């Protein structure tokens, strides 16, 4: 048994399990030991489920012995704490749900369980997934394994930090405006947000229902392909789930890159993009050209309105989705309420953090009488324009490339003073959510010792193409193999 | 568009959020700055554009009318801050 | 009730619970009367992470209703969230329909003046939505208990145009609607259990004034009588306010059945800001032509059409036709009876359906379908009336015996010897005996006191134990006296 199990890929780990080089229990113990050793510092997990993990691992060992194991049997993973996990505390990083033990599994959790993964715990995140730095978590921010003074990104910051710190080879996340891609970029991981409707939303605490989508973090496109194959698929419990077959994403990795047209939207390379980050993305574009792809200059004229559109649609839906947290059936309840209104107002005022309350208020405001047309309806129309921009672009190109974030990870506390400065960092990621498109971030360089990512966006249900293009890049480069010191 | 403390108080009440008086001006400033950013939307020409509510062009699936759930009341109410005799409790409501 | 100088304007919003097995967005049962919260699943409780999926039967029932009121069925309708905080509303919003309801622009014709004239009431819309739970106020100290079994039960809210002009019209409309939804088998119509409830929008204006007066909305009306009382109270209250120089406040009021009054529940200043927006968890519902026709094809004959047919084919008066079609099962019973007796005897069949049958059903609190006497059995009895085997009066006794579980009409008549005496010889003997036993009355009659004739008929009938053919008795008495 090697001490560097946390540096192996998912396929290598699966091979080791099949070869009996180590058992699933030993594998789980290895990662659990790493969590114990380092998570006090990184704060990637809210809950570590050691006992449940070892039970899962024993089941995996039995399946391995019986010859019924699949590609993910025995592979450890962490779930973002927004996924309901039966019998396990599910907090959404909020005081509101501090004591909430989920009564059922999210479909994505159940599917991964079915595939034999071993869940090690629940990952830290921004409260109710609202934030881009993990600093809104009730349990304190996750730290970036590359530099603990810096943010791991958000909202799925704990998932990213966990994989980047070598606590698990895989992690689930959700992405409403970039919450998988941005932390993936800032921690040197490959992170995918699938097409809206590709993965079921059942059992994911809703933030913005028309934008939310489950995704995942891994070290490579290959590992992600394995994970996505197990997560995706139609779910009759979700009316917005797509009735589309799940392809063999691993097989799709072999799609050739030659002849593929990749669009480079000029709007993604305008003012606001850090020069070194932009240069890293341009180097990746050059790499794609050398690999046989055709690079086309394109324009997405309305994409500049993505952030304002997003910050109307998402808070509006959030204000509605979070109305159910009222201290009556579950969650935080204020002490000795004077009356019903007092029960509601104080339970919610105490249970929700500041950023969540800000977004609820913005959402309630833009939906309220007299403002609906000017804000919400207008945003839905601009959303249509943005989606149409992409549709037009994809008539010509197969993929779109750009940066994932304007800069590498910034320091914790650096952007806490004005919410808007932080919102504007979502500039490259939110448009894919607005249009429901699959998008992926993969590491493409280092800026002053910190990883930066490139973003690939595809047409709806082109996850296979995104993964294949990333895989081709990762075969030719080694950015995805760089590791933070803690993970070495 | 900017909000004053009074408007914040009203929207907080609408959303049932207890906000300290001292916090109202802080929220007013923060929410105003968000609304100012969002106001860029007004510059877009959206005449004749259909609002987009969903990213996928799908229609609602219909479920067969069958009883498939057998709720476990005790399990659900174990999560309730206050329940009695199978009911969830709230401060007395009188109409 | 009339209010000289004033015109009353009423519109009704009726909540019709749909008779589905499971809820509109979850697979929990809808059965009434279960133990608290035993029929509230994670979706109905508004747990984090749950999602709604629409019940097909609820959509079909709404379309059925739309077709029955001759309305437009929206090819594409949309669910919206209506937000307010209340403990019986677990998600903090109700899933309803706002801008694009499934049914719009229909109508219902009501009968006024005992069925002689009819008036068209326009239906603005009917939309699908979920019901809320219930608050229980007794049995908890300083607290209310919340039962969410009803949360998520499918409803259609039927909104009329303000076409109603009196409490009487409002009740007639409501009864018609009640009958219709039961006909369509989309609602059990049980008002006590809240399956069919009503809010009334009422305003008054001076006769001749174009502009509508300020209206109030009165909630909590769950019987026809309450609707009538609440509306009448509200009309009088508003007229009093206006005549004493005041003005009516636009507000929501609550009817108190114990006091028979309405009182303020919410003023306009406290009016809710519902923040409607399309529910992102649900997609547009498409009812295409094929779907709508498939429902149209299985639509039963509707009360209005049946009423017209009863009057035209059977020559029934409007009053009878109205009463017969009010309940689908009663109309079916009547038709089975007519089929057995022949159309010429439809009036006799109608009289018995609306008379003895309805009386017995009411007495035993039974539905028509549970009648102890089947249409065939009743036809067997009425045939004996038609062929003069028994009189109408004796037939009622036979009916009672049949209802109590005795055999068919012929056996009862036979066993009890109830056969009518039509033999002139036998009746003549009885007539002779009565004349011989009543010399004083004979004297009176012959001296011009015609009224005494009734006495002779009574005596003969009594002697025959009611079995003598009354026509024959009359004829013989006249000739002998």
PDB file of C-alpha atoms in Angstrom, chain A residues 346-448:
ATOM      1  CA  UNK A 346     -36.950  36.335  14.255  1.00  0.00           C
ATOM      2  CA  UNK A 347     -36.523  32.697  13.171  1.00  0.00           C
ATOM      3  CA  UNK A 348     -35.551  33.905   9.709  1.00  0.00           C
ATOM      4  CA  UNK A 349     -33.597  36.921  10.929  1.00  0.00           C
ATOM      5  CA  UNK A 350     -31.545  34.725  13.264  1.00  0.00           C
ATOM      6  CA  UNK A 351     -31.345  31.679  11.001  1.00  0.00           C
ATOM      7  CA  UNK A 352     -30.145  33.392   7.822  1.00  0.00           C
ATOM      8  CA  UNK A 353     -26.839  35.179   7.415  1.00  0.00           C
ATOM      9  CA  UNK A 354     -26.370  38.622   5.941  1.00  0.00           C
ATOM     10  CA  UNK A 355     -25.778  37.735   2.302  1.00  0.00           C
ATOM     11  CA  UNK A 356     -28.814  35.453   2.262  1.00  0.00           C
ATOM     12  CA  UNK A 357     -30.955  38.184   3.786  1.00  0.00           C
ATOM     13  CA  UNK A 358     -29.671  40.695   1.239  1.00  0.00           C
ATOM     14  CA  UNK A 359     -30.606  38.429  -1.630  1.00  0.00           C
ATOM     15  CA  UNK A 360     -34.010  37.599  -0.158  1.00  0.00           C
ATOM     16  CA  UNK A 361     -34.744  41.312   0.143  1.00  0.00           C
ATOM     17  CA  UNK A 362     -33.562  42.072  -3.390  1.00  0.00           C
ATOM     18  CA  UNK A 363     -35.653  39.166  -4.647  1.00  0.00           C
ATOM     19  CA  UNK A 364     -38.769  40.209  -2.751  1.00  0.00           C
ATOM     20  CA  UNK A 365     -38.283  43.756  -4.011  1.00  0.00           C
ATOM     21  CA  UNK A 366     -37.926  42.920  -7.715  1.00  0.00           C
ATOM     22  CA  UNK A 367     -41.034  40.724  -7.571  1.00  0.00           C
ATOM     23  CA  UNK A 368     -43.125  43.190  -5.611  1.00  0.00           C
ATOM     24  CA  UNK A 369     -46.034  45.162  -6.904  1.00  0.00           C
ATOM     25  CA  UNK A 370     -44.991  47.901  -9.293  1.00  0.00           C
ATOM     26  CA  UNK A 371     -41.453  46.614  -9.861  1.00  0.00           C
ATOM     27  CA  UNK A 372     -42.081  43.230 -11.459  1.00  0.00           C
ATOM     28  CA  UNK A 373     -42.144  44.455 -15.050  1.00  0.00           C
ATOM     29  CA  UNK A 374     -39.136  46.726 -14.754  1.00  0.00           C
ATOM     30  CA  UNK A 375     -36.942  44.149 -13.068  1.00  0.00           C
ATOM     31  CA  UNK A 376     -38.081  40.564 -13.229  1.00  0.00           C
ATOM     32  CA  UNK A 377     -39.828  40.591 -16.584  1.00  0.00           C
ATOM     33  CA  UNK A 378     -37.115  42.703 -18.165  1.00  0.00           C
ATOM     34  CA  UNK A 379     -34.468  40.306 -16.811  1.00  0.00           C
ATOM     35  CA  UNK A 380     -36.332  37.329 -18.298  1.00  0.00           C
ATOM     36  CA  UNK A 381     -36.359  39.100 -21.658  1.00  0.00           C
ATOM     37  CA  UNK A 382     -32.670  39.919 -21.533  1.00  0.00           C
ATOM     38  CA  UNK A 383     -32.117  36.309 -20.554  1.00  0.00           C
ATOM     39  CA  UNK A 384     -33.777  35.354 -23.828  1.00  0.00           C
ATOM     40  CA  UNK A 385     -31.418  37.685 -25.709  1.00  0.00           C
ATOM     41  CA  UNK A 386     -28.391  36.124 -24.028  1.00  0.00           C
ATOM     42  CA  UNK A 387     -29.605  32.594 -24.816  1.00  0.00           C
ATOM     43  CA  UNK A 388     -30.185  33.673 -28.419  1.00  0.00           C
ATOM     44  CA  UNK A 389     -26.591  34.964 -28.625  1.00  0.00           C
ATOM     45  CA  UNK A 390     -25.338  31.502 -27.716  1.00  0.00           C
ATOM     46  CA  UNK A 391     -27.731  29.797 -30.085  1.00  0.00           C
ATOM     47  CA  UNK A 392     -26.470  31.958 -32.917  1.00  0.00           C
ATOM     48  CA  UNK A 393     -22.862  31.269 -31.970  1.00  0.00           C
ATOM     49  CA  UNK A 394     -23.379  27.515 -31.824  1.00  0.00           C
ATOM     50  CA  UNK A 395     -24.744  27.534 -35.330  1.00  0.00           C
ATOM     51  CA  UNK A 396     -21.127  28.267 -36.334  1.00  0.00           C
ATOM     52  CA  UNK A 397     -18.893  26.806 -33.651  1.00  0.00           C
ATOM     53  CA  UNK A 398     -18.780  23.585 -31.636  1.00  0.00           C
ATOM     54  CA  UNK A 399     -17.470  25.039 -28.403  1.00  0.00           C
ATOM     55  CA  UNK A 400     -16.792  28.417 -26.851  1.00  0.00           C
ATOM     56  CA  UNK A 401     -13.648  29.170 -24.849  1.00  0.00           C
ATOM     57  CA  UNK A 402     -12.778  31.913 -22.397  1.00  0.00           C
ATOM     58  CA  UNK A 403     -11.534  32.550 -18.882  1.00  0.00           C
ATOM     59  CA  UNK A 404     -13.444  31.173 -15.891  1.00  0.00           C
ATOM     60  CA  UNK A 405     -12.591  34.020 -13.516  1.00  0.00           C
ATOM     61  CA  UNK A 406     -11.140  37.507 -14.005  1.00  0.00           C
ATOM     62  CA  UNK A 407      -8.294  36.863 -11.528  1.00  0.00           C
ATOM     63  CA  UNK A 408      -6.741  34.061  -9.486  1.00  0.00           C
ATOM     64  CA  UNK A 409      -7.972  33.480  -5.917  1.00  0.00           C
ATOM     65  CA  UNK A 410      -8.005  36.653  -3.859  1.00  0.00           C
ATOM     66  CA  UNK A 411      -7.411  36.996  -0.143  1.00  0.00           C
ATOM     67  CA  UNK A 412     -10.064  36.097   2.400  1.00  0.00           C
ATOM     68  CA  UNK A 413     -11.875  39.252   3.483  1.00  0.00           C
ATOM     69  CA  UNK A 414     -10.646  41.238   0.501  1.00  0.00           C
ATOM     70  CA  UNK A 415     -14.049  41.777  -1.137  1.00  0.00           C
ATOM     71  CA  UNK A 416     -16.332  41.729   1.858  1.00  0.00           C
ATOM     72  CA  UNK A 417     -17.160  45.411   1.883  1.00  0.00           C
ATOM     73  CA  UNK A 418     -19.282  45.753  -1.194  1.00  0.00           C
ATOM     74  CA  UNK A 419     -21.377  42.866  -2.463  1.00  0.00           C
ATOM     75  CA  UNK A 420     -21.394  44.260  -5.990  1.00  0.00           C
ATOM     76  CA  UNK A 421     -17.607  43.972  -6.444  1.00  0.00           C
ATOM     77  CA  UNK A 422     -17.895  40.289  -5.664  1.00  0.00           C
ATOM     78  CA  UNK A 423     -20.930  39.824  -7.924  1.00  0.00           C
ATOM     79  CA  UNK A 424     -19.017  41.255 -10.871  1.00  0.00           C
ATOM     80  CA  UNK A 425     -16.491  38.400 -10.599  1.00  0.00           C
ATOM     81  CA  UNK A 426     -19.225  36.068 -11.884  1.00  0.00           C
ATOM     82  CA  UNK A 427     -19.052  37.807 -15.243  1.00  0.00           C
ATOM     83  CA  UNK A 428     -17.802  34.815 -17.289  1.00  0.00           C
ATOM     84  CA  UNK A 429     -19.775  32.066 -15.626  1.00  0.00           C
ATOM     85  CA  UNK A 430     -23.381  33.220 -15.155  1.00  0.00           C
ATOM     86  CA  UNK A 431     -24.289  33.317 -18.840  1.00  0.00           C
ATOM     87  CA  UNK A 432     -24.065  29.506 -19.163  1.00  0.00           C
ATOM     88  CA  UNK A 433     -26.589  29.166 -16.328  1.00  0.00           C
ATOM     89  CA  UNK A 434     -28.914  31.732 -17.843  1.00  0.00           C
ATOM     90  CA  UNK A 435     -28.873  29.830 -21.145  1.00  0.00           C
ATOM     91  CA  UNK A 436     -28.883  26.384 -19.485  1.00  0.00           C
ATOM     92  CA  UNK A 437     -25.666  25.346 -21.240  1.00  0.00           C
ATOM     93  CA  UNK A 438     -23.055  22.843 -20.085  1.00  0.00           C
ATOM     94  CA  UNK A 439     -19.771  24.468 -19.129  1.00  0.00           C
ATOM     95  CA  UNK A 440     -16.521  23.251 -17.700  1.00  0.00           C
ATOM     96  CA  UNK A 441     -13.484  24.816 -16.110  1.00  0.00           C
ATOM     97  CA  UNK A 442     -10.052  23.209 -16.371  1.00  0.00           C
ATOM     98  CA  UNK A 443      -6.702  24.414 -15.121  1.00  0.00           C
ATOM     99  CA  UNK A 444      -4.641  26.149 -17.839  1.00  0.00           C
ATOM    100  CA  UNK A 445      -1.797  27.904 -16.041  1.00  0.00           C
ATOM    101  CA  UNK A 446      -0.374  29.358 -12.863  1.00  0.00           C
ATOM    102  CA  UNK A 447      -0.262  33.016 -11.925  1.00  0.00           C
ATOM    103  CA  UNK A 448       2.053  33.846  -9.045  1.00  0.00           C
TER     104      UNK A 448
END
